C-alpha cells in the first residue's frame, strides 16, 4: 500500500440500546445478531497521492464471518473483506495499481447438488451433502482483474475480463471520477470465473462526493454506513460441524445435450453484511444514512425494516434518496419492501429518532426465503439532539429524460431467452436486427416477431448470442442510444448492466412469457408474433440514474443513455454472476464518430418500435 492513510475498521456507531435482546435460536447452525456490524476501513487519497497513484494489494487472509465459526480463508483487497471504502471528490483523477499478491490454494469449494424428495433445498443447507464437487475449481489459479462498476473511464481502464493478471503482476487503472455524487463498487471481473472470485471476497465500495451532495448536509461520519449485503454457504466436516470454508453450492435442474449438469445461480442460507453473518448495530435515536450495495452473486433482496418484537413493518421512517447513478430529485418514502438485485445500490435515510428504544430487523421479504433475517438494529433509548431535517428536494440538477428531450437516437434490441435445447439449457442473450418479414418462415431458429402497441409486426434476426461472436454494437461517441431488453421468461429476472454509462428507464412494457409465449423453446424462435400486453409502471426509485435494471419475465425494458466521456471496448451483461460467466455477456465499442465512418464493418442498430 502507498502512504495513503486508511481509517481503521470500526464497529457500527454507538447508540446506547434500551435493553439487551434475548438470544436467538441458531439458524443453520449459527446464532443471529450476536456479532456487531463491522464498518470497512475508509481510504481517502489526497491530491498528491491521487496524481501519482496508490497501490492496493489483493491478498489471501483469514477472517471471522461469525464468532461461532472458525476463521474463513478469503481473498481480500488490502487484507479486508469487504475491501476498503474508497472516497474521492468529483473531477479528481485517481490512479490505482491493483497488485495481485494472492497465494495458496483456491479458497472456495464449488459443488452441485440435486434436490431430494421431502428434504430442504440443497442451497438452504450447509455442507456439500449429496452434492458433487465441480471439477477443476480447486485447481484454479489466482487470476484476477478489477472492474470499477459504474465508472466512466476508458476501455483500457475498465477491467476487461480477459485482461486478468496472475500473482506478481499488476493492473494499472485510471479513473477520472468526473461524475455526480454516487456510490460505485469495485469487484473482480475475470472471464469465466467471476462468480467464484467475487465469492472468494474480492469486492468493495467506492464513493464519489460533490458540492451538491455537500450542500444537503446529510448524515455523515459515523452516521453514514455502507451496508455490503451478500449471501454465502459454508462447508461442514465429517461430523456435520461448520468449518467456515466458503462453499459455492448450486442446485442441479437438468443436464445439457453433452451430459453436463445445469445448475441454478447461487443462493445460500447465510446473509452477510460487511462480511459478518446476521450482525447487529447499536444506533443512536437520530437520522442515519445507509449506502446499500447488493454484492450477492445472484440473490435479489426484498429489503424491509420490521419491528423485532412484533414483526410488523416499520412505516414513516425510511426514505430513498439515491440509486445506482446518484441522487434522486426528491426523497421517496419507503414503507414497503425495496427490491435490490445483484449490483444495484440504494442510498437510504432512516430516522431512528422516531424509533427510540426499539429493536428492529432488516429482513429479506422475498417469498420462499428459508432464512429471511439480514441484520438487527438496536436503537438507543436516549433522546438525541439532531439538527438534520429531510430536504424536500434532493438533487436540483436532476433532469428526467423524455424521448423528445434528446436528439435522434439509435435503437437496439437484446432478447433474453429461456434455457432450453437451443441454448444448451442455459439462458442466452441475443443481439437482434430488424429485417423484412415477408419472406421469413416461422418458426425459425433466431427469428423473433413482435407486434407492438401500434399493432405493427416487426421481425428480427439474431446476429449474436455468444461472447466471442462478431462484434455487433459499434457506438459513436457522444450519441444517445435506446437499448431494449426483452425477457422471454423461464430464467427469472435478469439484472442487466451496461458498462461506461448511466441510463434512465423510459418504459416498461408487458409481453407474453413462458409458458404462455408463442416463443418455441425447442426451435429457438417465435411461432407467432409476441403480442403487446400494455405498459408497466416504473417505480420511483427506478426513475433516477441507473446502471443496472431488473428485467422480469414478460417485460421489455427500454433504457436511454448517452455514450460519452470515454472510448474503447466495453461490455454489457446480466449481473447474475453465474449467468455472466455462462455466456450472458457481450462486448460493445465506443469510437469517435470521425473515426467510425472509416471502419470496414459498421453494424448499426434498428428502429424496433416494438413498445
Coordinates of C-alpha atoms in Angstrom, one line a residue:
X1 CA 0.0 0.0 0.0
X2 CA 1.2 3.6 -0.7
X3 CA 1.4 6.2 2.0
X4 CA -2.4 6.9 1.9
X5 CA -3.8 6.7 5.4
X6 CA -6.5 4.1 5.9
X7 CA -9.0 4.8 8.6
X8 CA -9.1 1.6 10.6
X9 CA -12.0 -0.9 10.8
X10 CA -14.7 0.3 13.3
X11 CA -17.7 -1.2 14.9
X12 CA -21.0 0.4 14.0
X13 CA -21.6 3.8 15.6
X14 CA -22.7 3.6 19.2
X15 CA -26.2 4.2 20.5
X16 CA -27.0 3.0 24.0
X17 CA -29.6 0.3 23.5
X18 CA -32.6 0.3 25.8
X19 CA -32.1 -3.3 26.8
X20 CA -30.2 -6.4 25.6
X21 CA -32.5 -8.5 23.4
X22 CA -32.9 -12.2 24.2
X23 CA -30.6 -14.6 22.5
X24 CA -32.0 -16.1 19.3
X25 CA -32.1 -19.8 18.4
X26 CA -29.5 -20.9 16.0
X27 CA -30.4 -20.9 12.3
X28 CA -28.4 -23.3 10.0
X29 CA -26.1 -23.8 12.9
X30 CA -25.3 -20.1 13.8
X31 CA -26.9 -17.7 16.2
X32 CA -28.2 -14.5 14.6
X33 CA -27.4 -11.0 15.9
X34 CA -24.6 -11.8 18.4
X35 CA -21.8 -10.1 16.3
X36 CA -21.5 -6.4 15.8
X37 CA -21.6 -4.9 12.3
X38 CA -18.1 -4.1 11.1
X39 CA -17.5 -0.9 9.1
X40 CA -14.9 -1.3 6.3
X41 CA -11.9 1.0 6.6
X42 CA -12.1 4.2 4.5
X43 CA -9.4 5.2 2.1
X44 CA -9.3 8.9 1.1
X45 CA -6.5 9.6 -1.3
X46 CA -5.2 13.2 -1.2
X47 CA -4.4 15.2 -4.3
X48 CA -0.7 14.2 -4.3
X49 CA -1.5 10.5 -3.8
X50 CA -4.2 10.6 -6.4
X51 CA -1.9 12.1 -9.1
X52 CA 1.0 9.7 -8.6
X53 CA -1.2 6.7 -7.9
X54 CA -2.0 4.5 -5.0
X55 CA -1.3 0.8 -4.5
X56 CA -4.0 -1.8 -3.5
X57 CA -2.9 -5.3 -2.9
X58 CA -5.1 -8.4 -3.3
X59 CA -4.0 -10.8 -0.6
X60 CA -5.0 -14.1 0.9
X61 CA -6.2 -13.6 4.5
X62 CA -8.3 -15.1 7.2
X63 CA -11.5 -13.5 8.7
X64 CA -14.2 -14.5 11.1
X65 CA -17.6 -14.3 9.5
X66 CA -19.3 -15.2 12.8
X67 CA -18.0 -15.6 16.3
X68 CA -19.3 -19.2 16.4
X69 CA -17.2 -20.1 13.3
X70 CA -13.6 -21.0 12.8
X71 CA -11.7 -18.4 10.7
X72 CA -12.5 -18.4 6.9
X73 CA -9.9 -18.1 4.2
X74 CA -10.8 -15.3 1.8
X75 CA -9.2 -13.2 -1.0
X76 CA -9.3 -9.6 0.0
X77 CA -8.3 -6.1 -1.1
X78 CA -5.7 -4.7 1.4
X79 CA -6.5 -7.7 3.7
X80 CA -10.1 -6.5 4.4
X81 CA -13.3 -8.3 3.5
X82 CA -15.1 -6.3 2.1
X83 CA -12.3 -4.1 0.8
X84 CA -11.7 -0.6 2.0
X85 CA -14.4 2.0 1.0
X86 CA -12.6 4.4 -1.4
X87 CA -13.8 8.0 -1.3
X88 CA -13.0 10.6 -4.0
X89 CA -14.1 14.1 -5.0
X90 CA -15.8 14.7 -8.3
X91 CA -13.3 15.5 -11.0
X92 CA -10.2 14.4 -9.0
X93 CA -8.5 11.8 -11.1
X94 CA -7.2 8.7 -9.3
X95 CA -4.7 6.1 -10.5
X96 CA -4.8 2.7 -8.8
X97 CA -2.2 -0.1 -9.1
X98 CA -4.2 -3.2 -8.4
X99 CA -1.5 -5.7 -7.3
X100 CA -2.2 -9.5 -7.4
X101 CA -0.4 -10.8 -4.3
X102 CA -2.6 -13.8 -3.8
X103 CA -1.1 -17.0 -2.6
X104 CA -2.2 -20.6 -1.8
X105 CA -4.9 -22.9 -3.0
X106 CA -8.3 -21.6 -4.2
X107 CA -10.4 -20.6 -1.1
X108 CA -13.8 -21.7 -2.5
X109 CA -15.2 -25.2 -2.7
X110 CA -17.7 -25.5 -5.6
X111 CA -20.4 -28.2 -5.6
X112 CA -23.6 -29.0 -7.4
X113 CA -26.5 -31.0 -5.7
X114 CA -29.8 -32.4 -6.7
X115 CA -32.9 -31.8 -4.5
X116 CA -34.1 -34.8 -2.6
X117 CA -37.9 -35.5 -2.2
X118 CA -39.1 -34.3 1.2
X119 CA -35.8 -32.7 2.1
X120 CA -34.8 -29.0 2.3
X121 CA -33.4 -27.5 -0.9
X122 CA -29.7 -28.2 -1.0
X123 CA -29.0 -24.5 -1.3
X124 CA -30.6 -23.9 2.1
X125 CA -28.3 -26.4 3.8
X126 CA -24.6 -26.0 4.7
X127 CA -22.1 -28.7 3.6
X128 CA -21.7 -30.5 0.3
X129 CA -24.2 -33.1 1.4
X130 CA -25.2 -35.4 -1.5
X131 CA -23.6 -33.0 -4.0
X132 CA -20.6 -33.5 -6.2
X133 CA -17.6 -31.2 -6.5
X134 CA -17.3 -29.1 -9.7
X135 CA -14.3 -30.5 -11.5
X136 CA -11.4 -28.0 -11.9
X137 CA -12.4 -25.3 -9.4
X138 CA -10.0 -26.5 -6.7
X139 CA -7.1 -26.1 -9.1
X140 CA -8.0 -22.6 -10.4
X141 CA -5.1 -20.1 -10.3
X142 CA -5.4 -16.6 -8.7
X143 CA -6.2 -14.9 -12.0
X144 CA -8.0 -11.6 -11.3
X145 CA -9.0 -8.2 -12.9
X146 CA -10.7 -5.4 -11.0
X147 CA -13.7 -3.6 -12.6
X148 CA -14.9 -0.3 -11.0
X149 CA -18.6 -0.8 -11.5
X150 CA -20.3 2.4 -12.6
X151 CA -17.2 4.3 -13.5
X152 CA -16.9 6.5 -16.7
X153 CA -13.4 5.5 -17.7
X154 CA -11.6 4.5 -20.9
X155 CA -11.9 0.9 -22.1
X156 CA -8.3 0.3 -21.2
X157 CA -9.0 1.1 -17.6
X158 CA -12.4 -0.7 -17.3
X159 CA -11.2 -4.1 -16.2
X160 CA -11.7 -6.0 -19.4
X161 CA -12.5 -9.6 -18.4
X162 CA -9.8 -11.3 -20.5
X163 CA -7.1 -8.9 -19.2
X164 CA -6.8 -10.6 -15.9
X165 CA -3.4 -10.8 -14.2
X166 CA -1.5 -13.6 -12.3
X167 CA 0.2 -13.4 -9.0
X168 CA 3.2 -11.0 -9.0
X169 CA 1.6 -8.9 -11.8
X170 CA -0.3 -5.6 -11.6
X171 CA -3.2 -3.9 -13.3
X172 CA -2.9 -0.1 -13.6
X173 CA -6.2 1.7 -14.0
X174 CA -7.0 5.4 -14.1
X175 CA -10.4 6.8 -13.0
X176 CA -11.3 10.4 -13.9
X177 CA -14.2 10.4 -11.4
X178 CA -16.0 13.1 -13.4
X179 CA -19.4 12.1 -12.1
X180 CA -22.2 13.3 -9.9
X181 CA -22.0 12.1 -6.3
X182 CA -22.8 8.4 -6.2
X183 CA -21.9 5.0 -4.9
X184 CA -19.9 2.7 -7.2
X185 CA -18.2 -0.5 -6.2
X186 CA -15.2 -2.4 -7.3
X187 CA -15.0 -6.2 -7.8
X188 CA -13.3 -8.9 -9.7
X189 CA -14.4 -9.5 -13.3
X190 CA -12.2 -12.3 -14.6
X191 CA -13.5 -14.1 -17.6
X192 CA -15.4 -17.4 -16.9
X193 CA -14.7 -17.3 -13.1
X194 CA -16.1 -14.0 -11.8
X195 CA -18.7 -15.9 -9.8
X196 CA -16.0 -17.7 -7.7
X197 CA -13.5 -14.8 -7.5
X198 CA -16.2 -12.4 -6.1
X199 CA -17.5 -15.2 -3.9
X200 CA -13.9 -15.5 -2.5
X201 CA -14.1 -11.9 -1.2
X202 CA -13.0 -9.5 -4.0
X203 CA -15.4 -6.6 -3.6
X204 CA -15.5 -3.1 -2.0
X205 CA -17.4 0.2 -2.2
X206 CA -16.3 3.4 -3.9
X207 CA -18.0 6.7 -3.2
X208 CA -17.9 9.9 -5.3
X209 CA -18.6 13.2 -3.4
X210 CA -19.5 16.5 -4.9
X211 CA -20.7 20.0 -3.9
X212 CA -24.4 19.3 -4.5
X213 CA -24.3 16.4 -2.0
X214 CA -22.3 18.6 0.5
X215 CA -25.0 21.3 0.5
X216 CA -27.6 18.8 1.7
X217 CA -25.7 18.2 5.0
X218 CA -26.8 14.6 5.0
X219 CA -25.8 12.4 8.0
X220 CA -22.1 11.7 7.7
X221 CA -19.1 10.4 9.6
X222 CA -20.2 7.6 12.0
X223 CA -23.8 8.1 10.8
X224 CA -23.1 7.3 7.2
X225 CA -22.7 3.5 7.0
X226 CA -22.0 1.2 4.0
X227 CA -24.1 -2.0 4.0
X228 CA -22.5 -4.5 1.6
X229 CA -25.0 -7.4 1.5
X230 CA -24.1 -10.8 0.3
X231 CA -25.2 -14.4 0.8
X232 CA -22.9 -17.4 1.3
X233 CA -22.8 -21.1 2.1
X234 CA -20.3 -22.9 4.3
X235 CA -18.8 -26.4 4.2
X236 CA -19.0 -28.9 7.0
X237 CA -16.7 -31.6 8.3
X238 CA -17.4 -35.3 8.5
X239 CA -19.3 -34.8 11.7
X240 CA -21.5 -32.1 10.2
X241 CA -19.8 -29.2 12.0
X242 CA -19.3 -25.9 10.2
X243 CA -15.7 -25.5 9.1
X244 CA -16.0 -21.8 7.9
X245 CA -14.8 -22.7 4.4
X246 CA -16.7 -20.9 1.6
X247 CA -19.0 -23.3 -0.3
X248 CA -20.5 -22.3 -3.7
X249 CA -23.2 -24.9 -3.8
X250 CA -25.8 -24.7 -6.6
X251 CA -28.9 -26.8 -7.3
X252 CA -28.9 -29.1 -10.4
X253 CA -32.0 -28.7 -12.5
X254 CA -31.1 -30.5 -15.7
X255 CA -28.4 -31.9 -17.9
X256 CA -27.4 -30.4 -21.2
X257 CA -27.0 -32.2 -24.5
X258 CA -23.4 -33.1 -23.6
X259 CA -24.4 -34.6 -20.3
X260 CA -23.1 -31.7 -18.1
X261 CA -25.1 -30.6 -15.1
X262 CA -27.1 -27.4 -15.5
X263 CA -27.5 -25.5 -12.2
X264 CA -29.4 -22.5 -11.0
X265 CA -27.5 -19.4 -10.0
X266 CA -26.1 -19.5 -6.4
X267 CA -28.1 -18.6 -3.4
X268 CA -27.1 -19.5 0.2
X269 CA -28.5 -19.8 3.7
X270 CA -26.3 -17.2 5.3
X271 CA -26.7 -13.4 4.8
X272 CA -23.6 -11.3 5.4
X273 CA -23.5 -7.6 5.9
X274 CA -20.0 -6.1 5.7
X275 CA -18.6 -9.6 5.9
X276 CA -20.5 -10.6 9.1
X277 CA -23.3 -13.2 9.2
X278 CA -26.5 -11.7 10.6
X279 CA -24.9 -8.8 12.5
X280 CA -26.4 -6.2 14.8
X281 CA -25.7 -2.5 15.0
X282 CA -26.3 -0.2 18.0
X283 CA -27.5 3.1 16.6
X284 CA -28.5 6.4 18.3
X285 CA -32.0 7.8 18.1
X286 CA -31.3 10.1 15.1
X287 CA -31.0 10.2 11.3
X288 CA -28.6 7.8 9.6
X289 CA -27.6 7.4 6.0
X290 CA -27.0 3.9 4.6
X291 CA -25.2 3.2 1.4
X292 CA -26.7 -0.2 0.5
X293 CA -25.0 -2.5 -2.1
X294 CA -26.3 -5.9 -3.2
X295 CA -23.0 -7.7 -3.8
X296 CA -24.5 -11.1 -3.8
X297 CA -23.8 -13.4 -6.7
X298 CA -27.4 -13.6 -7.8
X299 CA -29.9 -13.2 -4.9
X300 CA -32.4 -10.3 -5.2
X301 CA -33.3 -9.0 -1.8
X302 CA -36.7 -7.5 -0.9
X303 CA -35.5 -5.4 2.0
X304 CA -37.9 -4.4 4.7
X305 CA -37.5 -2.9 8.1
X306 CA -39.7 -4.6 10.8
X307 CA -40.2 -4.4 14.5
X308 CA -38.2 -7.1 16.1
X309 CA -40.8 -7.9 18.8
X310 CA -43.9 -8.0 16.6
X311 CA -42.6 -8.5 13.1
X312 CA -44.8 -5.5 11.9
X313 CA -43.3 -3.4 9.1
X314 CA -41.9 0.0 10.2
X315 CA -43.5 2.9 8.5
X316 CA -42.7 6.6 8.2
X317 CA -39.0 6.3 9.0
X318 CA -37.2 5.1 5.8
X319 CA -36.6 7.3 2.7
X320 CA -34.7 6.5 -0.5
X321 CA -32.6 9.5 -1.8
X322 CA -30.4 7.8 -4.4
X323 CA -30.0 4.9 -6.8
X324 CA -27.1 3.4 -8.8
X325 CA -26.2 6.6 -10.6
X326 CA -26.6 9.2 -7.9
X327 CA -29.2 11.3 -6.0
X328 CA -32.9 11.3 -6.8
X329 CA -34.7 14.5 -7.4
X330 CA -36.8 14.1 -4.3
X331 CA -36.9 11.8 -1.3
X332 CA -39.1 8.7 -1.8
X333 CA -40.9 7.3 1.3
X334 CA -40.3 3.6 1.8
X335 CA -43.0 1.8 3.8
X336 CA -43.0 -1.5 1.8
X337 CA -40.2 -3.8 0.6
X338 CA -37.4 -2.4 -1.5
X339 CA -36.2 -4.7 -4.3
X340 CA -32.5 -4.6 -4.9
X341 CA -30.9 -7.0 -7.4
X342 CA -27.3 -8.1 -7.7
X343 CA -25.1 -5.0 -8.2
X344 CA -27.8 -2.5 -7.6
X345 CA -27.3 0.3 -4.9
X346 CA -29.7 2.1 -2.7
X347 CA -29.0 5.4 -0.9
X348 CA -31.3 5.4 2.2
X349 CA -32.1 7.6 5.1
X350 CA -33.6 6.2 8.3
X351 CA -35.0 8.4 11.1
X352 CA -34.2 6.3 14.2
X353 CA -35.4 9.3 16.3
X354 CA -39.0 8.0 15.5
X355 CA -38.0 4.6 16.8
X356 CA -36.2 5.4 20.0
X357 CA -35.6 2.4 22.3
X358 CA -36.9 -0.2 19.8
X359 CA -35.1 -3.2 18.3
X360 CA -35.6 -3.6 14.6
X361 CA -34.7 -6.1 12.0
X362 CA -33.8 -5.7 8.3
X363 CA -35.3 -8.7 6.6
X364 CA -35.5 -10.2 3.1
X365 CA -39.2 -10.3 2.5
X366 CA -39.0 -12.2 -0.8
X367 CA -41.2 -15.3 -0.8
X368 CA -39.6 -18.7 -0.2
X369 CA -36.5 -17.5 1.7
X370 CA -35.5 -20.0 4.3
X371 CA -33.6 -17.5 6.5
X372 CA -35.0 -14.0 5.9
X373 CA -33.0 -12.1 8.5
X374 CA -30.4 -9.7 7.2
X375 CA -29.3 -7.7 10.3
X376 CA -30.6 -6.2 13.5
X377 CA -30.7 -2.5 14.7
X378 CA -30.8 -1.7 18.4
X379 CA -31.9 1.9 18.8
X380 CA -30.7 3.9 21.8
X381 CA -33.3 4.9 24.4
X382 CA -31.7 8.3 25.0
X383 CA -33.1 11.3 23.1
X384 CA -30.6 12.8 20.8
X385 CA -30.4 16.4 19.5
X386 CA -30.3 16.0 15.8
X387 CA -30.2 19.1 13.5
X388 CA -30.8 17.2 10.3
X389 CA -34.1 17.9 8.5
X390 CA -35.1 15.9 5.5
X391 CA -34.9 18.2 2.4
X392 CA -37.9 18.4 0.1
X393 CA -35.5 18.5 -2.9
X394 CA -32.5 16.2 -3.0
X395 CA -31.0 16.9 -6.4
X396 CA -32.0 20.1 -8.1
X397 CA -29.7 19.3 -11.0
X398 CA -31.5 16.1 -11.9
X399 CA -33.4 16.1 -15.2
X400 CA -35.8 13.4 -16.2
X401 CA -35.3 12.3 -19.8
X402 CA -38.1 12.0 -22.3
X403 CA -38.0 10.7 -25.9
X404 CA -38.5 14.3 -27.1
X405 CA -35.7 15.8 -24.9
X406 CA -32.9 14.1 -26.7
X407 CA -31.9 14.1 -30.4
X408 CA -32.5 11.2 -32.8
X409 CA -31.1 8.1 -31.2
X410 CA -30.2 4.6 -32.2
X411 CA -32.4 1.7 -31.1
X412 CA -31.1 -1.7 -30.2
X413 CA -33.0 -4.9 -29.1
X414 CA -31.5 -7.5 -26.9
X415 CA -33.6 -10.7 -26.2
X416 CA -33.1 -12.7 -23.0
X417 CA -34.1 -16.3 -23.9
X418 CA -35.3 -19.1 -21.7
X419 CA -32.9 -22.0 -21.0
X420 CA -33.6 -24.9 -23.4
X421 CA -32.1 -27.1 -26.1
X422 CA -31.1 -24.2 -28.3
X423 CA -29.0 -22.6 -25.6
X424 CA -27.6 -25.8 -24.0
X425 CA -30.1 -25.4 -21.2
X426 CA -28.7 -22.0 -20.2
X427 CA -30.4 -18.7 -20.8
X428 CA -28.8 -16.6 -23.5
X429 CA -28.6 -13.0 -24.5
X430 CA -29.3 -12.4 -28.2
X431 CA -28.5 -9.3 -30.2
X432 CA -31.2 -8.7 -32.8
X433 CA -31.5 -6.8 -36.1
X434 CA -34.8 -5.9 -37.7
X435 CA -35.3 -7.4 -41.1
X436 CA -38.2 -7.5 -43.7
X437 CA -40.7 -10.1 -42.6
X438 CA -42.4 -11.0 -45.8
X439 CA -40.0 -13.7 -46.9
X440 CA -39.3 -15.2 -43.4
X441 CA -40.6 -18.6 -42.5
X442 CA -41.7 -19.1 -38.9
X443 CA -40.8 -20.7 -36.6
X444 CA -37.1 -20.5 -37.5
X445 CA -34.2 -20.5 -35.0
X446 CA -33.1 -17.0 -34.2
X447 CA -36.2 -15.3 -35.6
X448 CA -38.4 -13.2 -33.2
X449 CA -41.5 -11.4 -34.3
X450 CA -43.2 -8.7 -32.1
X451 CA -46.5 -6.9 -32.5
X452 CA -46.0 -3.6 -30.8
X453 CA -48.5 -1.1 -29.3
X454 CA -49.0 0.4 -32.8
X455 CA -50.3 -3.1 -34.0
X456 CA -47.4 -3.4 -36.5
X457 CA -45.5 -6.7 -36.7
X458 CA -41.7 -6.4 -36.7
X459 CA -39.4 -9.2 -37.5
X460 CA -35.9 -9.6 -36.0
X461 CA -33.0 -11.9 -36.8
X462 CA -30.4 -12.9 -34.2
X463 CA -26.9 -11.6 -35.1
X464 CA -25.0 -12.7 -32.0
X465 CA -25.6 -14.9 -29.0
X466 CA -22.1 -15.8 -27.5
X467 CA -19.4 -13.5 -26.1
X468 CA -17.0 -14.4 -28.9
X469 CA -19.5 -13.8 -31.8
X470 CA -18.8 -11.0 -34.2
X471 CA -18.9 -7.5 -32.6
X472 CA -22.4 -6.1 -33.2
X473 CA -22.6 -2.9 -31.3
X474 CA -20.4 0.0 -32.5
X475 CA -21.4 3.2 -30.9
X476 CA -20.5 6.8 -31.9
X477 CA -19.0 8.7 -29.0
X478 CA -21.5 11.3 -27.8
X479 CA -24.5 9.6 -29.3
X480 CA -27.7 8.8 -27.4
X481 CA -29.0 5.3 -27.8
X482 CA -32.1 3.4 -26.6
X483 CA -31.4 -0.2 -25.6
X484 CA -34.4 -2.5 -25.2
X485 CA -34.1 -5.7 -23.1
X486 CA -36.9 -8.3 -23.7
X487 CA -37.1 -11.2 -21.3
X488 CA -38.9 -14.2 -22.8
X489 CA -39.1 -15.9 -19.4
X490 CA -38.0 -19.2 -18.0
X491 CA -35.0 -18.0 -16.0
X492 CA -36.4 -15.3 -13.7
X493 CA -35.5 -11.7 -13.6
X494 CA -32.2 -10.6 -15.2
X495 CA -30.4 -7.5 -13.7
X496 CA -28.9 -6.0 -16.8
X497 CA -25.8 -3.9 -16.6
X498 CA -24.2 -1.7 -19.2
X499 CA -20.6 -0.6 -18.6
X500 CA -19.5 3.0 -19.1
X501 CA -22.9 4.7 -19.0
X502 CA -25.7 5.7 -16.6
X503 CA -29.1 5.4 -18.2
X504 CA -32.7 6.2 -17.4
X505 CA -35.6 3.8 -17.7
X506 CA -38.0 5.2 -20.3
X507 CA -40.7 2.4 -20.4
X508 CA -41.7 -1.0 -19.2
X509 CA -43.9 -3.0 -21.4
X510 CA -45.5 -6.4 -21.0
X511 CA -45.3 -9.3 -23.5
X512 CA -46.2 -12.9 -23.1
X513 CA -43.6 -15.0 -21.3
X514 CA -43.0 -18.7 -20.9
X515 CA -45.2 -20.9 -20.7
X516 CA -47.8 -18.7 -22.5
X517 CA -45.5 -17.2 -25.0
X518 CA -45.5 -18.1 -28.8
X519 CA -41.8 -18.4 -28.4
X520 CA -41.0 -22.0 -29.3
X521 CA -38.2 -23.1 -27.0
X522 CA -37.4 -26.3 -29.0
X523 CA -36.9 -24.3 -32.2
X524 CA -35.5 -21.1 -30.7
X525 CA -37.9 -18.7 -32.4
X526 CA -41.5 -17.4 -32.3
X527 CA -44.4 -19.4 -33.9
X528 CA -46.4 -16.2 -34.0
X529 CA -45.8 -12.6 -33.0
X530 CA -45.4 -11.7 -29.4
X531 CA -48.4 -9.6 -28.6
X532 CA -48.1 -6.3 -26.8
X533 CA -49.9 -6.6 -23.4
X534 CA -49.7 -3.0 -22.1
X535 CA -47.4 -0.8 -20.0
X536 CA -45.9 -1.5 -16.6
X537 CA -45.2 1.3 -14.1
X538 CA -41.7 2.5 -13.3
X539 CA -41.0 2.6 -9.6
X540 CA -39.9 6.0 -8.2
X541 CA -36.5 4.6 -7.3
X542 CA -36.0 3.4 -10.9
X543 CA -36.8 6.8 -12.3
X544 CA -33.3 8.1 -11.4
X545 CA -30.0 7.4 -13.0
X546 CA -29.2 3.7 -13.1
X547 CA -26.5 1.3 -14.4
X548 CA -28.3 -1.9 -13.5
X549 CA -32.0 -2.6 -14.2
X550 CA -34.2 -5.5 -13.4
X551 CA -35.8 -7.1 -16.4
X552 CA -38.6 -9.5 -15.2
X553 CA -40.0 -12.3 -17.3
X554 CA -42.5 -11.0 -19.9
X555 CA -41.2 -7.4 -19.9
X556 CA -39.4 -5.2 -22.4
X557 CA -37.5 -2.6 -20.6
X558 CA -36.3 0.4 -22.6
X559 CA -33.3 2.4 -21.3
X560 CA -31.8 5.6 -22.7
X561 CA -28.2 6.5 -22.3
X562 CA -25.6 8.9 -23.8
X563 CA -22.3 7.1 -24.6
X564 CA -19.8 9.9 -23.8
X565 CA -16.9 10.5 -21.5
X566 CA -14.7 7.7 -22.8
X567 CA -14.0 5.5 -25.7
X568 CA -12.8 1.9 -26.1
X569 CA -14.2 -1.7 -25.8
X570 CA -16.7 -2.3 -23.0
X571 CA -19.2 -5.0 -22.0
X572 CA -22.8 -5.3 -21.1
X573 CA -24.2 -8.4 -19.3
X574 CA -26.6 -9.9 -16.9
X575 CA -25.3 -9.3 -13.4
X576 CA -26.2 -12.6 -12.1
X577 CA -22.6 -13.7 -11.9
X578 CA -23.4 -17.3 -12.8
X579 CA -25.3 -16.1 -15.9
X580 CA -22.5 -13.7 -16.8
X581 CA -19.9 -16.5 -16.6
X582 CA -22.0 -18.8 -18.7
X583 CA -22.4 -16.5 -21.7
X584 CA -24.8 -13.7 -20.9
X585 CA -22.2 -11.1 -21.7
X586 CA -21.4 -9.2 -24.9
X587 CA -18.9 -6.6 -26.0
X588 CA -19.6 -3.1 -27.5
X589 CA -17.2 -0.5 -28.7
X590 CA -17.4 3.3 -28.5
X591 CA -15.4 5.2 -31.1
X592 CA -15.2 8.9 -32.2
X593 CA -17.7 9.4 -35.0
X594 CA -15.0 10.8 -37.3
X595 CA -13.1 7.5 -37.0
X596 CA -16.0 5.2 -37.1
X597 CA -17.0 6.2 -40.6
X598 CA -13.8 4.6 -41.9
X599 CA -14.5 1.3 -40.1
X600 CA -14.8 -1.6 -42.5
X601 CA -17.6 -3.3 -40.5
X602 CA -20.3 -0.9 -39.3
X603 CA -23.2 -2.8 -37.8
X604 CA -25.9 -0.4 -36.8
X605 CA -29.0 -0.6 -34.8
X606 CA -32.6 -0.6 -35.9
X607 CA -35.9 1.1 -35.3
X608 CA -37.6 -1.6 -33.4
X609 CA -40.7 0.4 -32.4
X610 CA -42.0 -2.7 -30.5
X611 CA -43.2 -0.8 -27.5

